[in-house]
XYZ file of C-alpha atoms in Angstrom:
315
model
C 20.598 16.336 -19.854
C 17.105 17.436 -19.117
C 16.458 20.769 -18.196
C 14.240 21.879 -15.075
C 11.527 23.199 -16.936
C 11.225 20.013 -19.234
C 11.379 17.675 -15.995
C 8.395 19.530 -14.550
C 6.427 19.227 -18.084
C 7.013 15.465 -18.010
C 6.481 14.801 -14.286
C 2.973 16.873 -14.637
C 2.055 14.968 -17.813
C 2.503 11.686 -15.937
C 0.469 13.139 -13.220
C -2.417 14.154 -15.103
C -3.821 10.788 -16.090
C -3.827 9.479 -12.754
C -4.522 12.024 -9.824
C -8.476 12.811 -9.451
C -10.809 13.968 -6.677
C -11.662 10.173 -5.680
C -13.972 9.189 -2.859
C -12.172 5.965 -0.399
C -12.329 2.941 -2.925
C -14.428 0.128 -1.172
C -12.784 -3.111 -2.261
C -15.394 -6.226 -2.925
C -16.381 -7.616 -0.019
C -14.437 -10.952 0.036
C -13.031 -12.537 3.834
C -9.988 -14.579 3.587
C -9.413 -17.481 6.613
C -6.910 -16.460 8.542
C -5.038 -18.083 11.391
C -3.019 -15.466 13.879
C 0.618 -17.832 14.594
C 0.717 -18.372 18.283
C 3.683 -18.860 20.133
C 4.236 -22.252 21.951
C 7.217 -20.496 24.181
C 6.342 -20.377 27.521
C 8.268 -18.294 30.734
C 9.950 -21.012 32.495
C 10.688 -19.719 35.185
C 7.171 -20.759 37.152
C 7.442 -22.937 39.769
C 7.256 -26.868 38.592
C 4.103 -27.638 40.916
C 2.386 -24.932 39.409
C 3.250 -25.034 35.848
C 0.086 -26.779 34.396
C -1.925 -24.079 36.334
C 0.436 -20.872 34.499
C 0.151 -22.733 31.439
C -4.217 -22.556 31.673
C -3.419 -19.048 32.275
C -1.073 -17.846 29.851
C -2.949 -19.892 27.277
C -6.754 -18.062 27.972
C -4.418 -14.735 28.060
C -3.623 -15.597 24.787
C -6.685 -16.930 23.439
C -8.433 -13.396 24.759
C -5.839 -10.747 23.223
C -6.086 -13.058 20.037
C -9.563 -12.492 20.290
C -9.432 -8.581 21.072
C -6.876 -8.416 18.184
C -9.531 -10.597 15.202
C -12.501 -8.108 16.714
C -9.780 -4.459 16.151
C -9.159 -5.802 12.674
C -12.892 -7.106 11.933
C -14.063 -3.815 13.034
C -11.757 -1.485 10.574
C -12.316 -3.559 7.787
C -16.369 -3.763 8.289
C -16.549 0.109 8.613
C -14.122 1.244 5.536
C -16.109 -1.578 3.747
C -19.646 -0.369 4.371
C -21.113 0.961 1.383
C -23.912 2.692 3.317
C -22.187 5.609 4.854
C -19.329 7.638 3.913
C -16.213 7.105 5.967
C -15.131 9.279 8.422
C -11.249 9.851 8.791
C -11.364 10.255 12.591
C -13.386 7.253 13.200
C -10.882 5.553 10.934
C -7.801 6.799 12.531
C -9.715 5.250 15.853
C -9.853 2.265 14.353
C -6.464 2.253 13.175
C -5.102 2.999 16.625
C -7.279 0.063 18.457
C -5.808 -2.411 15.692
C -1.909 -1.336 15.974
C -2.203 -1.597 20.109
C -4.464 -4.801 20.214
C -1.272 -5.829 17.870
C 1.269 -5.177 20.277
C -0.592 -6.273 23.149
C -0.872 -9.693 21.549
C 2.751 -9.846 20.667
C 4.061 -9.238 24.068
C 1.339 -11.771 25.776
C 2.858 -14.572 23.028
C 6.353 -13.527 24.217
C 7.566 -13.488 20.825
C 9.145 -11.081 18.778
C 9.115 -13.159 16.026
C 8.933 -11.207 12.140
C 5.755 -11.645 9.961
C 7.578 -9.240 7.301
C 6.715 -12.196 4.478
C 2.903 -11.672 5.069
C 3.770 -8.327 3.009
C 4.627 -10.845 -0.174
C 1.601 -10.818 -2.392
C -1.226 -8.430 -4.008
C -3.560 -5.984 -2.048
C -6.261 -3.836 -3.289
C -6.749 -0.600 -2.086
C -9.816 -0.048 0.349
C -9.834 3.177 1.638
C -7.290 6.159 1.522
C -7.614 9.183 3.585
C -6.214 10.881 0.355
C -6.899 10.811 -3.259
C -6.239 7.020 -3.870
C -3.453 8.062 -6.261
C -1.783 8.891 -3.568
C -0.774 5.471 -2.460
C 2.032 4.931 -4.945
C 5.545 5.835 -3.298
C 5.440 8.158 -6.748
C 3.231 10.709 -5.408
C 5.146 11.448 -1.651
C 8.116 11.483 -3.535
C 7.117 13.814 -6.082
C 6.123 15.901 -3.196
C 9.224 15.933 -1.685
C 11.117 16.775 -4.808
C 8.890 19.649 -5.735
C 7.831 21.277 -2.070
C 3.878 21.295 -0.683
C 3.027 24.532 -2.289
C 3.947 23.702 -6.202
C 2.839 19.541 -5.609
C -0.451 21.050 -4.174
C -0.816 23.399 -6.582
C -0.755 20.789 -9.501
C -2.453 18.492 -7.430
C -5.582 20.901 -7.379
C -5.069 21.550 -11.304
C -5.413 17.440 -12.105
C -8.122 16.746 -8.736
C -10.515 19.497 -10.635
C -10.615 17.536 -14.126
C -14.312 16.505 -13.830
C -15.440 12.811 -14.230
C -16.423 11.406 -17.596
C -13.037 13.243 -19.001
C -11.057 11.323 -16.622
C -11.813 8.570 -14.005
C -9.680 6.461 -11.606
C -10.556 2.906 -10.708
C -8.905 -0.113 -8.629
C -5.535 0.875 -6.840
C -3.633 -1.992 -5.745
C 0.190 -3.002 -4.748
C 1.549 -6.290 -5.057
C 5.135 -7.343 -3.172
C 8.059 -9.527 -2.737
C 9.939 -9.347 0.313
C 12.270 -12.159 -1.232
C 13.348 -9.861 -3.979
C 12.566 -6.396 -2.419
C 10.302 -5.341 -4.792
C 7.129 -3.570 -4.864
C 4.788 -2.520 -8.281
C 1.680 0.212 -7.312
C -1.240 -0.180 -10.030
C -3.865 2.522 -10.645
C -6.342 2.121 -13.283
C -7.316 5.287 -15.248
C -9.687 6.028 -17.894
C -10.531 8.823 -20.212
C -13.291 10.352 -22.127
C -16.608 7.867 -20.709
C -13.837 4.939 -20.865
C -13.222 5.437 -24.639
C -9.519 4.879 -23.520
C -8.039 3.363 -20.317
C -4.488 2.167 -18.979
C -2.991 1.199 -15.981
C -0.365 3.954 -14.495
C 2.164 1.852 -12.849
C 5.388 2.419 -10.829
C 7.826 -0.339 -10.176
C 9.796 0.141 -6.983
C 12.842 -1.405 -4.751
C 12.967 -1.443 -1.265
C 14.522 -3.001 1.857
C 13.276 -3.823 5.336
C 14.877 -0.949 7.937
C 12.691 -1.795 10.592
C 10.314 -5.234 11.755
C 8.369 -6.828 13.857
C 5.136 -8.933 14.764
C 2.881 -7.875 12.118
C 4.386 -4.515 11.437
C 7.808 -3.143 9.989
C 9.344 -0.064 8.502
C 10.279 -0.386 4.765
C 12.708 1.683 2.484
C 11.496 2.532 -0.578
C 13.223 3.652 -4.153
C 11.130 4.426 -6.914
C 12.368 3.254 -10.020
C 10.071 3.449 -13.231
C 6.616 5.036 -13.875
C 4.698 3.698 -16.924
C 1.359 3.264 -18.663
C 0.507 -0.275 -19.144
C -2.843 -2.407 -20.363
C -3.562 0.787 -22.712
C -6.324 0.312 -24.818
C -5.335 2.820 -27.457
C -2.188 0.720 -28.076
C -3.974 -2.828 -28.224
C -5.894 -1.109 -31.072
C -2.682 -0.294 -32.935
C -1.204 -3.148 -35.453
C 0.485 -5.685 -33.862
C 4.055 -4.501 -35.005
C 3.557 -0.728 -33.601
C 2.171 -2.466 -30.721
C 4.785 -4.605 -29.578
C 7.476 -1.223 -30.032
C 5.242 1.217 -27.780
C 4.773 -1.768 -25.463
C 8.954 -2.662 -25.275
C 9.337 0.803 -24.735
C 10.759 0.856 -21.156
C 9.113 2.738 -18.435
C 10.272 6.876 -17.628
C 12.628 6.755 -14.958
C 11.084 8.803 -12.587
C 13.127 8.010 -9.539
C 16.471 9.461 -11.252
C 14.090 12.420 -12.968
C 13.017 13.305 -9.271
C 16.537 12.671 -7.421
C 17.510 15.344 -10.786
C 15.090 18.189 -9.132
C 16.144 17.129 -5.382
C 18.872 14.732 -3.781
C 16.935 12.313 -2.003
C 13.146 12.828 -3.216
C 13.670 9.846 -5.196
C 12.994 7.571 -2.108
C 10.244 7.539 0.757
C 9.698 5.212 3.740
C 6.791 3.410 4.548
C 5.510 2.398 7.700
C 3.518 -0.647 7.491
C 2.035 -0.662 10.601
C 0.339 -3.317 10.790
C -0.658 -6.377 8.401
C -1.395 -9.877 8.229
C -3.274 -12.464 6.030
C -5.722 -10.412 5.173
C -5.573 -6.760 5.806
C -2.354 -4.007 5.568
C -2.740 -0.370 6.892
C 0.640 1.531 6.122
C 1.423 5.328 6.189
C 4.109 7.272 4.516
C 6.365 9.695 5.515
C 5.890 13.013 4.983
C 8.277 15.808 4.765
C 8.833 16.819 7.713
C 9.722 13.402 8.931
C 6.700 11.993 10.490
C 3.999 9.385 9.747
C 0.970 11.517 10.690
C 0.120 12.210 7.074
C -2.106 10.066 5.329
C -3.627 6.493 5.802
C -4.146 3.658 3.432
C -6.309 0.583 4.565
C -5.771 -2.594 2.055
C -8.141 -5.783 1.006
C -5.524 -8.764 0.559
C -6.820 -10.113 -3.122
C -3.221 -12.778 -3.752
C -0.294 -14.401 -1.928
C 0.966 -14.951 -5.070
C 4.657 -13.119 -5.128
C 5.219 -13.154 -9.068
C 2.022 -13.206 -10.156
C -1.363 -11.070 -9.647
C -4.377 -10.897 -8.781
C -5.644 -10.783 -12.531
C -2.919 -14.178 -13.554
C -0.383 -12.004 -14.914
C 3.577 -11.309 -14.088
C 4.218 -8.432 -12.843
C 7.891 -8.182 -11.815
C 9.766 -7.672 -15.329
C 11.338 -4.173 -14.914
């Protein structure tokens, strides 16, 4: 069995590659169509003479808080996307709030509380984090929780300080499927000017607790953490190259459930997403959601395959 002191060595060596002092990614600038499903239900308990007249109505209430809602999410995504001006976190949390009520507001006007849970299925790229973009894999909260604020912020200020050129992070994206309850967070790294690079990646389970029009409450485990796409190893012969690659992935949920009963899993709270943009939060420790904020680009709808063509869900 491993030992405390050797779990911490290993945890921190898989942290090093991939935690940096990283200003909010801004994703390319690429608008998906979207259509916002509309209910067709209406109250019937109007009065017959007058029901053409409450239709009209409900139907230009709907039209306008499907209006207000496009404008909420059009203005979050314009201003974490704007290359011109550093974002603010307030302004963002503002934003965040006038997207998640203009929600809400639309939901009740459709009468509907109808699940949009399989909008989740597919990839997103990460497009701004009020936290070190790292931070957006489920292995970072949990590896909070196993290990307490003060030693996680401790290490975290070791790894944020290594200076850029020795070690740089890139994209961050997540790709899901509800179907299969999966989820697999990406973060590229590189080292040394880019002489090497990989892809960090933790593959994680989870269930829906909580859902409803365009937001929901999700359960997740964290299973394996792993470097992939290295390109040390696709300069290696092809035989020592296919063993490092079949090596499977450190099982970092079990390693942190080891240090503490429970840190192995964190909840999410996705709330709010739809064709084209997802802002989620995490939980922290002390139970709440006010922590951090994570704005995502849709890039795929795909739910086996990326962004980039590839498979991703062989664990």
């Amino acid at each position: 069995a491993m030992n405390y002191p050797s779990l911490v060595a290993v945890l921190v060596l898989l942290l090093l590659p991939v935690v940096s002092t990283f200003a909010p990614f801004v994703a390319p600038s690429r608008r998906l169509s979207i259509t916002i499903a509309r209910s067709t239900e209406f109250d019937d308990s109007s009065p017959s003479d007058s029901s053409d007249e409450s239709f009209e109505e409900q139907q230009e209430q709907g039209d306008s808080t499907a209006a207000a809602l496009a404008s909420a999410r059009d203005r979050l995504l314009d201003y974490v996307e704007d290359e011109s001006s550093e974002c603010s976190r307030g302004e963002v949390e503002t934003l965040v709030t006038s997207l998640v009520e203009s929600s809400r507001i639309f939901a009740a006007s459709e009468k509907t509380q109808m699940s949009t849970t399989p909008l989740l299925t597919g990839s997103w790229s990460l497009a701004y984090s009020s936290t070190d973009s790292t931070r957006s894999s489920p292995f970072f909260p949990c590896f909070t929780k196993a290990f307490g604020d003060s030693v996680s912020s401790q290490i975290y200020r070791i790894t944020d300080s290594i200076p850029s050129g020795i070690k740089d992070v890139g994209d961050a994206k997540q790709t899901f499927d509800v179907d299969k309850g999966t989820l697999v967070s990406r973060v590229e790294v590189s080292a040394l000017n880019s002489i090497s690079s990989s892809v960090m990646t933790t593959r994680s389970t989870f269930n829906v607790d909580k859902e409803g029009p365009n937001e929901a409450t999700l359960n997740v485990e964290v299973g394996t953490t792993k470097p992939e796409k290295s390109t040390v190893v696709d300069k290696l012969p092809d035989l020592f190259k296919g063993l490092v690659e079949s090596v499977p992935g450190f099982p970092s949920g079990m390693a942190l459930e080891a240090v503490k009963k429970g840190s192995g899993k964190v909840v999410f709270e996705e709330v709010f997403f739809d064709e084209e943009v997802r802002v989620n939060k995490y939980e922290t420790g002390k139970g709440d959601y006010g922590g951090e904020t994570f704005v995502w680009r849709r890039t795929s709808f795909g739910s086996d395959i990326d962004d980039e063509g590839e498979k991703v869900w062989e664990f």
